[in-house]
Tab-separated table of C-alpha atoms and ligand atoms in Angstrom:
chain	number	residue	atom	x	y	z
A	208	MET	CA	19.334	-11.150	31.956
A	209	LYS	CA	15.880	-10.228	30.670
A	210	LYS	CA	15.666	-7.381	28.110
A	211	LYS	CA	13.650	-5.265	30.561
A	212	ASP	CA	16.221	-5.703	33.324
A	213	ARG	CA	19.117	-5.067	30.956
A	214	LYS	CA	17.620	-1.682	30.066
A	215	LYS	CA	17.113	-0.808	33.742
A	216	PHE	CA	20.676	-1.825	34.485
A	217	LYS	CA	22.018	0.355	31.664
A	218	ARG	CA	20.110	3.388	32.934
A	219	GLN	CA	21.553	2.953	36.446
A	220	ASP	CA	24.999	2.466	35.000
A	221	ILE	CA	24.853	5.764	33.150
A	222	SER	CA	23.650	7.755	36.114
A	223	ILE	CA	26.511	6.456	38.275
A	224	SER	CA	29.403	6.776	35.852
A	225	ASN	CA	28.426	10.081	34.211
A	226	ALA	CA	28.272	13.145	36.343
A	227	ASP	CA	26.881	15.098	33.361
A	228	ILE	CA	23.530	13.521	32.515
A	229	SER	CA	22.253	16.192	30.108
A	230	GLY	CA	22.423	13.793	27.169
A	231	ILE	CA	20.772	10.884	28.935
A	232	ASP	CA	17.463	11.136	27.082
A	233	ASP	CA	19.243	11.009	23.732
A	234	PHE	CA	21.137	7.970	24.883
A	235	ILE	CA	18.005	6.162	26.006
A	236	ASP	CA	16.227	7.096	22.763
A	237	GLU	CA	19.130	5.667	20.802
A	238	GLU	CA	18.864	2.480	22.854
A	239	VAL	CA	15.148	2.182	22.083
A	240	ILE	CA	15.685	2.775	18.357
A	241	HIS	CA	18.456	0.229	18.411
A	242	GLU	CA	16.199	-2.316	20.068
A	243	LYS	CA	13.366	-1.605	17.593
A	244	LYS	CA	15.786	-2.278	14.740
A	245	ALA	CA	16.924	-5.465	16.456
A	246	ASP	CA	13.282	-6.617	16.726
A	247	LYS	CA	12.788	-6.043	13.010
A	248	LYS	CA	15.955	-7.949	12.266
A	249	LEU	CA	14.727	-10.781	14.435
A	250	LEU	CA	11.495	-10.901	12.492
A	251	LYS	CA	13.387	-10.906	9.184
A	252	LYS	CA	15.653	-13.661	10.441
A	253	GLY	CA	12.677	-15.549	11.825
A	254	LEU	CA	11.040	-15.641	8.408
A	255	LYS	CA	13.830	-17.975	7.345
A	256	SER	CA	13.751	-21.497	8.742
A	257	GLN	CA	16.779	-22.617	10.747
A	258	LYS	CA	16.057	-26.332	10.254
A	259	SER	CA	18.555	-28.126	8.013
A	260	ASP	CA	16.671	-31.299	7.046
A	261	LEU	CA	13.849	-29.684	5.077
A	262	LYS	CA	12.897	-30.474	1.472
A	263	LEU	CA	12.036	-26.952	0.425
A	264	LEU	CA	10.218	-25.971	-2.758
A	265	SER	CA	9.897	-22.355	-3.923
A	266	GLY	CA	6.550	-20.915	-4.917
A	267	ARG	CA	4.398	-17.802	-4.982
A	268	VAL	CA	1.262	-17.125	-2.957
A	269	VAL	CA	-1.595	-16.688	-5.434
A	270	GLU	CA	-4.594	-16.650	-3.091
A	271	ILE	CA	-5.178	-16.389	0.648
A	272	TYR	CA	-7.821	-18.616	2.260
A	273	SER	CA	-7.255	-17.583	5.854
A	274	ASN	CA	-4.413	-16.126	7.898
A	275	TYR	CA	-2.983	-19.621	8.240
A	276	LYS	CA	-3.763	-21.164	4.859
A	277	CYS	CA	-3.160	-20.114	1.270
A	278	LEU	CA	-2.783	-21.315	-2.282
A	279	VAL	CA	0.768	-21.425	-3.614
A	280	GLU	CA	1.833	-21.904	-7.229
A	281	SER	CA	5.031	-23.845	-7.662
A	282	GLU	CA	6.377	-25.307	-10.883
A	283	ASN	CA	2.956	-24.931	-12.588
A	284	THR	CA	1.188	-26.768	-9.771
A	285	ARG	CA	-1.139	-25.168	-7.241
A	286	LEU	CA	-0.872	-26.410	-3.679
A	287	ILE	CA	-2.984	-25.614	-0.635
A	288	CYS	CA	-0.436	-24.781	2.036
A	289	PRO	CA	-0.834	-24.222	5.772
A	290	VAL	CA	1.520	-21.768	7.482
A	291	SER	CA	4.046	-23.419	9.805
A	292	GLY	CA	3.619	-23.098	13.569
A	293	ARG	CA	6.977	-21.320	13.775
A	294	LEU	CA	5.819	-18.542	11.407
A	295	LYS	CA	2.488	-18.260	13.215
A	296	HIS	CA	4.237	-17.586	16.492
A	297	LEU	CA	6.604	-14.886	15.259
A	298	GLN	CA	5.645	-11.375	16.262
A	299	HIS	CA	4.440	-9.894	12.979
A	300	ASN	CA	3.919	-6.163	12.573
A	301	THR	CA	1.063	-6.818	10.164
A	302	ARG	CA	-2.276	-8.508	10.774
A	303	ASN	CA	-1.867	-10.980	7.942
A	304	ILE	CA	1.191	-13.220	7.952
A	305	VAL	CA	1.380	-13.880	4.215
A	306	ALA	CA	0.295	-11.661	1.342
A	307	VAL	CA	-0.707	-12.385	-2.225
A	308	GLY	CA	2.491	-12.044	-4.236
A	309	ASP	CA	4.762	-13.364	-1.489
A	310	TRP	CA	7.525	-15.735	-2.522
A	311	VAL	CA	7.627	-18.618	-0.062
A	312	LYS	CA	9.411	-21.898	0.566
A	313	ILE	CA	7.271	-24.898	1.339
A	314	ASP	CA	8.279	-28.103	3.037
A	315	THR	CA	6.914	-30.893	0.845
A	316	SER	CA	7.732	-33.561	3.405
A	317	VAL	CA	5.118	-32.219	5.846
A	318	GLU	CA	1.701	-31.375	4.289
A	319	ASN	CA	3.265	-28.691	2.026
A	320	ARG	CA	3.747	-26.376	4.954
A	321	ILE	CA	4.990	-22.823	4.364
A	322	GLU	CA	8.316	-22.766	6.197
A	323	GLU	CA	9.796	-19.511	4.928
A	324	ILE	CA	8.588	-16.181	3.607
A	325	CYS	CA	11.278	-14.717	1.342
A	326	GLU	CA	12.372	-11.128	1.827
A	327	ARG	CA	9.843	-8.815	0.152
A	328	LYS	CA	10.850	-6.339	-2.568
A	329	ASN	CA	7.985	-4.112	-1.448
A	330	THR	CA	4.467	-4.201	-0.029
A	331	LEU	CA	1.298	-2.232	-0.557
A	332	VAL	CA	-0.133	-1.792	2.931
A	333	ARG	CA	-3.088	-0.127	4.574
A	334	TYR	CA	-3.288	0.367	8.307
A	335	THR	CA	-5.979	-0.072	10.904
A	336	GLU	CA	-7.414	3.170	12.224
A	337	ASP	CA	-6.890	2.323	15.903
A	338	SER	CA	-3.886	3.657	17.788
A	339	PHE	CA	-1.927	0.394	17.296
A	340	GLN	CA	-1.986	0.938	13.510
A	341	LYS	CA	-1.368	-2.664	12.515
A	342	GLY	CA	-0.641	-3.103	8.825
A	343	ILE	CA	-2.907	-5.039	6.481
A	344	LEU	CA	-0.912	-6.273	3.508
A	345	ILE	CA	-2.754	-5.767	0.219
A	346	ALA	CA	-0.033	-7.310	-1.961
A	347	ALA	CA	3.711	-7.986	-2.005
A	348	ASN	CA	6.472	-7.887	-4.630
A	349	ILE	CA	4.766	-5.746	-7.254
A	350	ASP	CA	5.862	-3.242	-9.893
A	351	ASN	CA	2.733	-1.156	-10.507
A	352	VAL	CA	-0.485	-0.374	-8.767
A	353	ILE	CA	-3.446	0.461	-10.977
A	354	ILE	CA	-5.465	2.901	-8.900
A	355	MET	CA	-8.987	2.692	-10.232
A	356	THR	CA	-11.838	5.128	-9.967
A	357	SER	CA	-14.914	5.460	-12.150
A	358	TYR	CA	-16.509	8.420	-13.872
A	359	HIS	CA	-19.948	7.527	-12.515
A	360	ASN	CA	-21.508	4.805	-10.308
A	361	PRO	CA	-19.574	5.167	-8.047
A	362	GLU	CA	-18.704	8.840	-8.594
A	363	LEU	CA	-15.159	10.009	-9.307
A	364	ASN	CA	-13.225	10.084	-6.025
A	365	PHE	CA	-9.673	11.351	-6.036
A	366	GLY	CA	-9.304	11.350	-2.240
A	367	LEU	CA	-8.675	7.599	-2.185
A	368	VAL	CA	-6.551	7.955	-5.332
A	369	ASP	CA	-4.224	10.410	-3.526
A	370	ARG	CA	-3.858	8.126	-0.499
A	371	LEU	CA	-3.092	5.146	-2.706
A	372	ILE	CA	-0.481	7.162	-4.615
A	373	CYS	CA	1.234	7.939	-1.290
A	374	ALA	CA	1.020	4.339	-0.048
A	375	ALA	CA	2.512	3.066	-3.321
A	376	ARG	CA	5.320	5.606	-3.555
A	377	LEU	CA	6.292	5.098	0.097
A	378	ASP	CA	7.513	1.645	-0.924
A	379	ASP	CA	8.725	2.418	-4.455
A	380	ILE	CA	5.709	1.030	-6.291
A	381	VAL	CA	4.730	2.931	-9.451
A	382	PRO	CA	1.193	4.328	-9.281
A	383	VAL	CA	-0.926	4.477	-12.443
A	384	ILE	CA	-4.399	6.026	-12.313
A	385	CYS	CA	-7.212	4.528	-14.295
A	386	ILE	CA	-10.533	6.356	-14.751
A	387	ASN	CA	-13.041	3.746	-15.853
A	388	LYS	CA	-16.618	3.989	-17.221
A	389	ILE	CA	-15.829	6.922	-19.534
A	390	ASP	CA	-18.615	5.590	-21.777
A	391	LEU	CA	-20.997	7.200	-19.242
A	392	ALA	CA	-19.519	10.663	-19.780
A	393	GLU	CA	-21.083	13.049	-22.282
A	394	SER	CA	-17.743	14.624	-22.994
A	395	ILE	CA	-14.198	13.409	-22.419
A	396	ALA	CA	-12.963	17.012	-22.186
A	397	GLU	CA	-14.410	17.283	-18.683
A	398	ILE	CA	-12.452	14.236	-17.462
A	399	GLU	CA	-9.307	15.297	-19.288
A	400	LYS	CA	-9.346	18.483	-17.243
A	401	GLU	CA	-9.368	16.463	-14.007
A	402	ALA	CA	-6.650	14.171	-15.337
A	403	GLU	CA	-4.365	17.027	-16.315
A	404	PHE	CA	-3.272	17.721	-12.726
A	405	TYR	CA	-1.880	14.210	-12.315
A	406	ARG	CA	-0.289	14.174	-15.775
A	407	GLN	CA	1.541	17.395	-14.985
A	408	THR	CA	2.910	15.852	-11.798
A	409	GLY	CA	4.322	12.922	-13.778
A	410	ILE	CA	1.739	10.263	-12.927
A	411	GLU	CA	0.432	8.157	-15.769
A	412	ILE	CA	-3.343	8.276	-16.122
A	413	VAL	CA	-5.472	6.184	-18.454
A	414	LEU	CA	-9.089	6.910	-19.368
A	415	CYS	CA	-10.862	3.679	-20.175
A	416	SER	CA	-14.088	1.761	-20.477
A	417	ALA	CA	-14.422	-1.896	-19.611
A	418	LEU	CA	-17.658	-1.760	-21.604
A	419	ASP	CA	-16.447	-0.502	-24.987
A	420	GLY	CA	-12.716	-1.305	-24.663
A	421	ARG	CA	-11.352	2.236	-24.808
A	422	GLY	CA	-7.915	2.540	-23.187
A	423	LYS	CA	-7.213	-1.174	-23.624
A	424	ALA	CA	-4.105	-0.846	-25.815
A	425	GLU	CA	-2.620	1.850	-23.590
A	426	LEU	CA	-3.183	-0.297	-20.503
A	427	LYS	CA	-1.723	-3.425	-22.077
A	428	ALA	CA	1.497	-1.560	-22.800
A	429	ILE	CA	1.727	-0.579	-19.107
A	430	LEU	CA	0.870	-4.044	-17.784
A	431	LYS	CA	3.021	-6.157	-20.107
A	432	ASP	CA	5.737	-8.130	-18.278
A	433	LYS	CA	4.985	-6.389	-14.980
A	434	ASP	CA	3.372	-7.521	-11.730
A	435	THR	CA	0.423	-5.217	-11.131
A	436	VAL	CA	-2.201	-4.920	-8.430
A	437	PHE	CA	-5.631	-3.368	-9.170
A	438	VAL	CA	-7.040	-1.359	-6.262
A	439	GLY	CA	-10.031	0.946	-5.741
A	440	HIS	CA	-13.543	1.303	-4.340
A	441	SER	CA	-16.014	-1.516	-4.853
A	442	GLY	CA	-17.914	-1.203	-8.137
A	443	VAL	CA	-15.418	0.936	-10.070
A	444	GLY	CA	-14.946	-1.993	-12.479
A	445	LYS	CA	-11.641	-3.632	-11.503
A	446	SER	CA	-12.796	-7.162	-12.337
A	447	SER	CA	-14.700	-5.969	-15.439
A	448	LEU	CA	-11.605	-4.238	-16.793
A	449	ILE	CA	-9.462	-7.319	-16.181
A	450	ASN	CA	-12.095	-9.404	-18.038
A	451	GLN	CA	-11.947	-6.914	-20.919
A	452	LEU	CA	-8.145	-7.272	-21.051
A	453	GLN	CA	-8.328	-11.079	-20.900
A	454	PRO	CA	-11.846	-12.317	-21.677
A	455	GLY	CA	-11.176	-15.989	-20.812
A	456	LEU	CA	-10.800	-15.190	-17.113
A	457	ASN	CA	-14.527	-14.627	-16.530
A	458	LEU	CA	-14.085	-12.945	-13.157
A	459	LYS	CA	-17.328	-12.424	-11.275
A	460	VAL	CA	-18.802	-8.918	-11.573
A	461	SER	CA	-22.103	-7.495	-10.364
A	462	SER	CA	-24.024	-4.290	-10.798
A	463	THR	CA	-23.707	-1.358	-8.456
A	464	SER	CA	-26.520	-0.253	-6.142
A	465	GLU	CA	-29.284	1.649	-7.945
A	466	VAL	CA	-29.732	3.857	-4.906
A	467	THR	CA	-26.158	4.769	-3.923
A	468	GLY	CA	-24.216	3.864	-7.083
A	469	LYS	CA	-21.762	1.966	-4.882
A	470	GLY	CA	-20.429	-1.529	-5.525
A	471	MET	CA	-21.629	-4.738	-3.870
A	472	HIS	CA	-18.200	-6.017	-2.768
A	473	THR	CA	-18.321	-8.757	-5.379
A	474	THR	CA	-14.646	-9.760	-5.269
A	475	THR	CA	-14.025	-11.108	-1.783
A	476	ARG	CA	-10.449	-12.414	-2.000
A	477	SER	CA	-7.315	-11.136	-3.724
A	478	LYS	CA	-6.022	-13.448	-6.435
A	479	ILE	CA	-3.104	-13.469	-8.872
A	480	PHE	CA	-3.577	-14.315	-12.537
A	481	SER	CA	-1.097	-14.375	-15.399
A	482	TRP	CA	-1.652	-12.206	-18.462
A	483	GLU	CA	-1.536	-14.005	-21.803
A	484	PHE	CA	0.573	-11.073	-23.058
A	485	GLY	CA	3.143	-11.411	-20.229
A	486	GLY	CA	3.205	-10.409	-16.579
A	487	ASN	CA	0.854	-11.002	-13.671
A	488	MET	CA	-2.055	-9.192	-12.135
A	489	ILE	CA	-3.792	-9.196	-8.771
A	490	ASP	CA	-7.528	-8.476	-8.570
A	491	THR	CA	-8.472	-7.258	-5.088
A	492	PRO	CA	-11.719	-6.654	-3.180
A	493	GLY	CA	-12.944	-3.034	-3.123
A	494	ILE	CA	-11.690	-0.883	-0.250
A	495	LYS	CA	-13.630	1.916	1.455
A	496	THR	CA	-10.680	4.016	2.530
A	497	LEU	CA	-6.963	3.755	3.158
A	498	THR	CA	-5.239	4.816	6.339
A	499	LEU	CA	-1.539	5.644	6.199
A	500	HIS	CA	0.829	5.019	9.089
A	501	GLU	CA	1.543	7.805	11.568
A	502	GLU	CA	5.274	7.148	11.078
A	503	SER	CA	5.042	8.203	7.429
A	504	ARG	CA	3.655	11.677	8.201
A	505	ASN	CA	6.963	13.462	7.503
A	506	GLU	CA	7.289	11.705	4.154
A	507	ILE	CA	3.875	12.542	2.703
A	508	LYS	CA	5.120	15.885	1.364
A	509	TYR	CA	7.687	13.997	-0.727
A	510	VAL	CA	5.240	11.509	-2.244
A	511	PHE	CA	2.036	13.528	-2.615
A	512	PRO	CA	1.587	14.434	-6.313
A	513	GLY	CA	3.448	17.563	-7.339
A	514	MET	CA	4.556	18.631	-3.879
A	515	ALA	CA	8.183	17.523	-3.636
A	516	GLU	CA	9.057	19.786	-6.587
A	517	MET	CA	7.897	22.907	-4.710
A	518	GLY	CA	8.979	22.080	-1.155
A	519	ASP	CA	12.544	23.418	-1.337
A	520	LYS	CA	11.221	26.923	-2.021
A	521	CYS	CA	9.533	27.174	1.398
A	522	GLN	CA	11.076	29.442	4.043
A	523	PHE	CA	11.497	26.606	6.521
A	524	GLN	CA	13.296	23.485	5.469
A	525	ASN	CA	11.034	21.313	7.614
A	526	CYS	CA	7.868	23.031	6.342
A	527	THR	CA	4.873	20.677	6.401
A	528	HIS	CA	2.938	22.944	3.970
A	529	THR	CA	0.042	23.107	6.406
A	530	HIS	CA	0.245	26.188	8.653
A	531	GLU	CA	3.715	27.715	8.135
A	532	LYS	CA	4.414	31.230	6.872
A	533	ASP	CA	6.070	31.754	3.479
A	534	CYS	CA	5.141	28.308	2.314
A	535	ALA	CA	5.694	27.800	-1.427
A	536	VAL	CA	2.863	25.278	-1.658
A	537	LYS	CA	0.350	27.524	0.076
A	538	ASN	CA	1.441	30.425	-2.141
A	539	ALA	CA	1.030	28.262	-5.238
A	540	VAL	CA	-2.511	27.348	-4.155
A	541	GLU	CA	-3.338	31.018	-3.599
A	542	ASN	CA	-1.946	31.977	-7.011
A	543	GLY	CA	-3.913	29.202	-8.709
A	544	GLU	CA	-0.705	27.337	-9.657
A	545	TYR	CA	-1.526	24.282	-7.536
A	546	ASP	CA	-4.974	22.691	-7.518
A	547	GLN	CA	-7.028	23.736	-4.464
A	548	GLU	CA	-8.929	20.421	-4.345
A	549	ARG	CA	-5.744	18.358	-4.297
A	550	TYR	CA	-4.263	20.615	-1.630
A	551	ASN	CA	-7.409	20.040	0.480
A	552	SER	CA	-6.891	16.326	-0.024
A	553	TYR	CA	-3.277	16.701	1.221
A	554	LEU	CA	-4.538	18.576	4.304
A	555	ARG	CA	-7.048	15.804	5.003
A	556	ILE	CA	-4.219	13.266	5.008
A	557	MET	CA	-2.153	15.448	7.344
A	558	ASP	CA	-5.204	15.961	9.599
A	559	SER	CA	-5.620	12.227	9.857
A	560	PHE	CA	-2.208	12.031	11.584
A	561	THR	CA	-2.530	14.935	13.953
A	562	GLY	CA	-6.230	15.316	14.592
A	563	VAL	CA	-5.685	19.056	13.929
A	564	ILE	CA	-7.928	20.519	11.260
A	565	TYR	CA	-5.916	22.743	8.908
A	566	GLU	CA	-7.838	25.454	7.097
B	693	GTP	N1	-20.971	1.579	-18.081
B	693	GTP	C1	-19.951	0.878	-17.602
B	693	GTP	N2	-20.144	-0.033	-16.611
B	693	GTP	C2	-19.073	-0.707	-16.159
B	693	GTP	C3	-17.777	-0.495	-16.663
B	693	GTP	N3	-16.917	-1.295	-15.978
B	693	GTP	C4	-17.663	-1.966	-15.097
B	693	GTP	N4	-18.944	-1.634	-15.198
B	693	GTP	C5	-20.060	-2.158	-14.386
B	693	GTP	O1	-19.815	-1.811	-13.027
B	693	GTP	C6	-20.312	-2.831	-12.166
B	693	GTP	C7	-19.239	-3.231	-11.163
B	693	GTP	O2	-18.148	-3.845	-11.840
B	693	GTP	P1	-17.122	-4.827	-11.134
B	693	GTP	O3	-16.142	-5.215	-12.178
B	693	GTP	O4	-17.844	-5.907	-10.404
B	693	GTP	O5	-16.445	-3.838	-10.069
B	693	GTP	P2	-15.243	-4.143	-9.057
B	693	GTP	O6	-14.423	-2.911	-8.974
B	693	GTP	O7	-14.556	-5.385	-9.423
B	693	GTP	O8	-16.056	-4.318	-7.677
B	693	GTP	P3	-15.654	-5.185	-6.361
B	693	GTP	O9	-15.293	-6.556	-6.796
B	693	GTP	O10	-16.893	-5.144	-5.549
B	693	GTP	O11	-14.523	-4.455	-5.708
B	693	GTP	C8	-20.784	-3.952	-13.102
B	693	GTP	O12	-22.184	-3.852	-13.263
B	693	GTP	C9	-20.092	-3.658	-14.405
B	693	GTP	O13	-20.832	-4.130	-15.526
B	693	GTP	C10	-17.613	0.454	-17.720
B	693	GTP	O14	-16.512	0.730	-18.219
B	693	GTP	N5	-18.729	1.112	-18.127
B	694	MG	MG1	-14.228	-7.189	-8.423
B	695	ZN	ZN1	5.729	24.717	2.716
């Protein structure tokens, strides 16, 4: 029996056998949730090949060429690998099938085809803005995300920083903020003031300059023996900072626009490199913005910097800290105990889910 028919049959069955149908909606909802879970399971299962005669070699995706072809490093060799037809035809809930950082198994007997994608420890994902909200994988299996912004050219922008913090924490990735180009600031005190909010909420923040090397030692200690992805707007200096940390890499960099101060989207593909001091790093192309998934709206208050600590003091347990009365967060903003700018940034994220503008 087809899935669609099975569902129809179950609904009829309930209405006949149960005189009391008050709970029918709950039942059907449970069915749908159950089926959604089953679909996910199917996808997970599908990522593993069922064939028994394969000569599989393990490796890690270090660069993506297209949705169906990538570069895999295995036993110190780099192989160009197409994605198997079976994986292509699975129903993926993300636009890209493989991500940089994925661990895969390749079949060496047939043109080094990727036959399996191993279960991911975590993923950093952004979503399309349309109503389907398909995920776009930025990286997989990482420990830290270095969220980069620059003091000037382009201007400091903590809106994207806040969204990236949420995206990282939603999948247990540690966010670290990096304010680059501090050599362009007349006084560090001004930036320190901005940084203090994040420090107080327990997020590590490094002030650095890819030009004069400030912050290098502090960053190395964070990056050592970890897998880290560098993310931020174009032109903030991601590739320059990586070059400063490991000069031999010679990653391509280019100057920002003289008119807008924005970057030129110099890095076009994400790539993994190994640090000489231990660990790996992924340089990524600049992003303009980051959309979170509608389904995560109830979790934002737990991952947004400094908010989880205050939430249990609100009158309502399910307070969203947007419009409710006796809200501890809103009170803290009014009393000057929580930064107004960051609260506005939180409201902008919540607006993006509901379309309602909170004042
Ligand atoms: N003054 C100053 N300029 C910097 C610093 N870091 C980077 N730059 C300059 O900023 C420009 C952009 O640097 P990139 O490293 O290409 O920036 P990116 O973030 O990799 O940009 P995309 O690859 O486009 O995402 C270059 O002209 C760099 O020389 C810094 O610490 N201080
Ligand atoms: Mg770059
Ligand atoms: Zn509240």
